Amino acid sequence: MTNEKLIKLAASVVKSKKMGDNTSGDVGCALITEKGKTYTGVCIDTMSGMGFCAEHAAIAAMVTAREYKIKKIVAVWKDKKRKVHVLHPCGRCREFMRQINKQNMDAEIILGKDRTAKLKELLPYKDDYSQV
């Protein structure tokens, strides 16, 4: 699957919904696994900090299907004019991907229409406490 198609898939699940003081669906994520299956998810933002990123939701859907290896992943947000913007994964999401399967260090992270990086480039220091 091309980066553009995965970005469009992630954008297709972005449907912001206000739920009292909370929101959901402001950010969408799509990923493709080594087996070629795609999974999507949206973020949930809560005032208490118990919410989660769209990457977590998509990865949870993948794990529910008993898959653990990410080939490529992207998260997006739409502005008020509905223009799609690719978002870089936060540190928590980067670490979450690594902990799901250490082989995910080779997952391709889409950082823009024509820009990608391996997870290991974004999260280079993994479980190395020798310098502490």
PDB file of C-alpha atoms in Angstrom:
ATOM      1  CA  MET A   1       0.000   0.000   0.000  1.00  0.00           C
ATOM      2  CA  THR A   2       1.335   3.425  -0.897  1.00  0.00           C
ATOM      3  CA  ASN A   3       1.909   6.102   1.709  1.00  0.00           C
ATOM      4  CA  GLU A   4      -0.771   8.241   0.070  1.00  0.00           C
ATOM      5  CA  LYS A   5      -3.372   5.460   0.345  1.00  0.00           C
ATOM      6  CA  LEU A   6      -2.519   4.803   3.988  1.00  0.00           C
ATOM      7  CA  ILE A   7      -2.758   8.544   4.725  1.00  0.00           C
ATOM      8  CA  LYS A   8      -6.197   8.628   3.042  1.00  0.00           C
ATOM      9  CA  LEU A   9      -7.314   5.611   5.073  1.00  0.00           C
ATOM     10  CA  ALA A  10      -6.223   7.298   8.309  1.00  0.00           C
ATOM     11  CA  ALA A  11      -8.004  10.504   7.258  1.00  0.00           C
ATOM     12  CA  SER A  12     -11.208   8.567   6.544  1.00  0.00           C
ATOM     13  CA  VAL A  13     -11.679   7.739  10.241  1.00  0.00           C
ATOM     14  CA  VAL A  14     -11.136  11.317  11.495  1.00  0.00           C
ATOM     15  CA  LYS A  15     -14.574  12.383  12.701  1.00  0.00           C
ATOM     16  CA  SER A  16     -14.317  14.690  15.673  1.00  0.00           C
ATOM     17  CA  LYS A  17     -17.042  14.211  18.283  1.00  0.00           C
ATOM     18  CA  LYS A  18     -17.526  16.253  21.431  1.00  0.00           C
ATOM     19  CA  MET A  19     -18.569  14.128  24.419  1.00  0.00           C
ATOM     20  CA  GLY A  20     -19.216  16.571  27.250  1.00  0.00           C
ATOM     21  CA  ASP A  21     -15.786  17.866  28.224  1.00  0.00           C
ATOM     22  CA  ASN A  22     -14.080  15.144  26.186  1.00  0.00           C
ATOM     23  CA  THR A  23     -13.503  14.604  22.477  1.00  0.00           C
ATOM     24  CA  SER A  24     -12.865  11.655  20.235  1.00  0.00           C
ATOM     25  CA  GLY A  25     -11.821  11.206  16.656  1.00  0.00           C
ATOM     26  CA  ASP A  26      -9.686  14.336  16.202  1.00  0.00           C
ATOM     27  CA  VAL A  27      -6.745  12.187  15.093  1.00  0.00           C
ATOM     28  CA  GLY A  28      -6.939   9.042  12.984  1.00  0.00           C
ATOM     29  CA  CYS A  29      -4.373   6.314  12.475  1.00  0.00           C
ATOM     30  CA  ALA A  30      -3.973   3.587   9.892  1.00  0.00           C
ATOM     31  CA  LEU A  31      -1.413   0.823   9.850  1.00  0.00           C
ATOM     32  CA  ILE A  32      -0.614  -2.107   7.645  1.00  0.00           C
ATOM     33  CA  THR A  33       0.862  -5.310   9.021  1.00  0.00           C
ATOM     34  CA  GLU A  34       3.463  -7.645   7.603  1.00  0.00           C
ATOM     35  CA  LYS A  35       0.523  -9.875   6.559  1.00  0.00           C
ATOM     36  CA  GLY A  36      -0.966  -7.024   4.511  1.00  0.00           C
ATOM     37  CA  LYS A  37      -3.971  -6.339   6.726  1.00  0.00           C
ATOM     38  CA  THR A  38      -4.935  -2.782   7.630  1.00  0.00           C
ATOM     39  CA  TYR A  39      -6.212  -1.511  10.968  1.00  0.00           C
ATOM     40  CA  THR A  40      -7.470   1.924  11.962  1.00  0.00           C
ATOM     41  CA  GLY A  41      -8.163   3.790  15.167  1.00  0.00           C
ATOM     42  CA  VAL A  42      -8.970   7.216  16.566  1.00  0.00           C
ATOM     43  CA  CYS A  43      -7.818   9.126  19.609  1.00  0.00           C
ATOM     44  CA  ILE A  44      -9.906   9.797  22.693  1.00  0.00           C
ATOM     45  CA  ASP A  45      -9.030  12.912  24.681  1.00  0.00           C
ATOM     46  CA  THR A  46     -10.252  13.150  28.267  1.00  0.00           C
ATOM     47  CA  MET A  47      -9.761  15.835  30.877  1.00  0.00           C
ATOM     48  CA  SER A  48      -8.423  13.258  33.333  1.00  0.00           C
ATOM     49  CA  GLY A  49      -5.558  12.164  31.100  1.00  0.00           C
ATOM     50  CA  MET A  50      -6.991   8.663  30.686  1.00  0.00           C
ATOM     51  CA  GLY A  51      -7.429   9.078  26.943  1.00  0.00           C
ATOM     52  CA  PHE A  52      -5.195   7.562  24.314  1.00  0.00           C
ATOM     53  CA  CYS A  53      -3.674   8.281  20.940  1.00  0.00           C
ATOM     54  CA  ALA A  54      -5.051   7.036  17.633  1.00  0.00           C
ATOM     55  CA  GLU A  55      -1.977   4.824  17.242  1.00  0.00           C
ATOM     56  CA  HIS A  56      -2.931   2.980  20.431  1.00  0.00           C
ATOM     57  CA  ALA A  57      -6.434   2.323  19.088  1.00  0.00           C
ATOM     58  CA  ALA A  58      -5.162   1.014  15.731  1.00  0.00           C
ATOM     59  CA  ILE A  59      -2.538  -1.148  17.423  1.00  0.00           C
ATOM     60  CA  ALA A  60      -5.176  -2.521  19.818  1.00  0.00           C
ATOM     61  CA  ALA A  61      -7.313  -3.517  16.818  1.00  0.00           C
ATOM     62  CA  MET A  62      -4.269  -5.240  15.305  1.00  0.00           C
ATOM     63  CA  VAL A  63      -3.504  -7.111  18.533  1.00  0.00           C
ATOM     64  CA  THR A  64      -7.176  -8.116  18.864  1.00  0.00           C
ATOM     65  CA  ALA A  65      -6.746  -9.846  15.486  1.00  0.00           C
ATOM     66  CA  ARG A  66      -3.639 -11.621  16.875  1.00  0.00           C
ATOM     67  CA  GLU A  67      -1.180  -9.677  14.767  1.00  0.00           C
ATOM     68  CA  TYR A  68       1.801  -7.911  16.294  1.00  0.00           C
ATOM     69  CA  LYS A  69       4.155  -6.751  13.535  1.00  0.00           C
ATOM     70  CA  ILE A  70       3.648  -3.329  11.955  1.00  0.00           C
ATOM     71  CA  LYS A  71       4.942  -2.784   8.433  1.00  0.00           C
ATOM     72  CA  LYS A  72       3.874   0.871   8.066  1.00  0.00           C
ATOM     73  CA  ILE A  73       1.886   3.328  10.216  1.00  0.00           C
ATOM     74  CA  VAL A  74       0.599   6.905   9.986  1.00  0.00           C
ATOM     75  CA  ALA A  75      -1.460   9.287  12.124  1.00  0.00           C
ATOM     76  CA  VAL A  76      -3.268  12.327  10.728  1.00  0.00           C
ATOM     77  CA  TRP A  77      -5.283  15.343  11.844  1.00  0.00           C
ATOM     78  CA  LYS A  78      -7.621  17.580   9.823  1.00  0.00           C
ATOM     79  CA  ASP A  79      -7.680  21.326  10.287  1.00  0.00           C
ATOM     80  CA  LYS A  80     -10.848  23.473  10.172  1.00  0.00           C
ATOM     81  CA  LYS A  81     -10.650  23.543   6.375  1.00  0.00           C
ATOM     82  CA  ARG A  82     -10.464  19.708   6.394  1.00  0.00           C
ATOM     83  CA  LYS A  83      -6.871  19.740   5.123  1.00  0.00           C
ATOM     84  CA  VAL A  84      -5.038  16.593   6.236  1.00  0.00           C
ATOM     85  CA  HIS A  85      -1.809  16.925   8.231  1.00  0.00           C
ATOM     86  CA  VAL A  86       0.468  13.981   9.036  1.00  0.00           C
ATOM     87  CA  LEU A  87       1.473  13.825  12.706  1.00  0.00           C
ATOM     88  CA  HIS A  88       4.648  12.300  14.097  1.00  0.00           C
ATOM     89  CA  PRO A  89       4.074   9.664  16.800  1.00  0.00           C
ATOM     90  CA  CYS A  90       4.657  10.866  20.343  1.00  0.00           C
ATOM     91  CA  GLY A  91       7.257   9.187  22.537  1.00  0.00           C
ATOM     92  CA  ARG A  92       4.620   7.091  24.297  1.00  0.00           C
ATOM     93  CA  CYS A  93       3.354   5.733  20.961  1.00  0.00           C
ATOM     94  CA  ARG A  94       6.882   5.016  19.744  1.00  0.00           C
ATOM     95  CA  GLU A  95       7.639   3.032  22.888  1.00  0.00           C
ATOM     96  CA  PHE A  96       4.250   1.269  22.696  1.00  0.00           C
ATOM     97  CA  MET A  97       5.010   0.047  19.157  1.00  0.00           C
ATOM     98  CA  ARG A  98       8.379  -1.273  20.301  1.00  0.00           C
ATOM     99  CA  GLN A  99       6.925  -3.076  23.305  1.00  0.00           C
ATOM    100  CA  ILE A 100       4.210  -4.788  21.243  1.00  0.00           C
ATOM    101  CA  ASN A 101       6.908  -6.486  19.145  1.00  0.00           C
ATOM    102  CA  LYS A 102      10.603  -5.621  19.131  1.00  0.00           C
ATOM    103  CA  GLN A 103      10.651  -6.312  15.377  1.00  0.00           C
ATOM    104  CA  ASN A 104       8.525  -3.174  15.048  1.00  0.00           C
ATOM    105  CA  MET A 105      11.787  -1.243  15.328  1.00  0.00           C
ATOM    106  CA  ASP A 106      11.925  -1.808  11.545  1.00  0.00           C
ATOM    107  CA  ALA A 107       8.383  -0.467  11.008  1.00  0.00           C
ATOM    108  CA  GLU A 108       8.140   2.405   8.554  1.00  0.00           C
ATOM    109  CA  ILE A 109       6.702   5.544  10.146  1.00  0.00           C
ATOM    110  CA  ILE A 110       5.128   7.960   7.681  1.00  0.00           C
ATOM    111  CA  LEU A 111       6.218  11.483   8.644  1.00  0.00           C
ATOM    112  CA  GLY A 112       4.879  13.265   5.567  1.00  0.00           C
ATOM    113  CA  LYS A 113       3.687  12.585   2.037  1.00  0.00           C
ATOM    114  CA  ASP A 114       7.209  11.805   0.840  1.00  0.00           C
ATOM    115  CA  ARG A 115       9.016  11.344   4.158  1.00  0.00           C
ATOM    116  CA  THR A 116       9.410   8.217   6.286  1.00  0.00           C
ATOM    117  CA  ALA A 117      11.688   6.856   8.970  1.00  0.00           C
ATOM    118  CA  LYS A 118      12.144   3.518  10.666  1.00  0.00           C
ATOM    119  CA  LEU A 119      10.962   3.364  14.263  1.00  0.00           C
ATOM    120  CA  LYS A 120      14.551   2.606  15.308  1.00  0.00           C
ATOM    121  CA  GLU A 121      15.576   6.000  13.901  1.00  0.00           C
ATOM    122  CA  LEU A 122      12.958   7.750  16.035  1.00  0.00           C
ATOM    123  CA  LEU A 123      13.542   5.611  19.118  1.00  0.00           C
ATOM    124  CA  PRO A 124      17.244   4.764  19.009  1.00  0.00           C
ATOM    125  CA  TYR A 125      17.912   3.981  22.684  1.00  0.00           C
ATOM    126  CA  LYS A 126      16.096   0.772  23.566  1.00  0.00           C
ATOM    127  CA  ASP A 127      16.577  -0.951  26.899  1.00  0.00           C
ATOM    128  CA  ASP A 128      20.226   0.095  27.097  1.00  0.00           C
ATOM    129  CA  TYR A 129      20.822   0.938  30.720  1.00  0.00           C
ATOM    130  CA  SER A 130      24.567   0.255  30.570  1.00  0.00           C
ATOM    131  CA  GLN A 131      25.368   3.975  30.686  1.00  0.00           C
ATOM    132  CA  VAL A 132      23.115   4.709  33.668  1.00  0.00           C
TER     133      VAL A 132
END
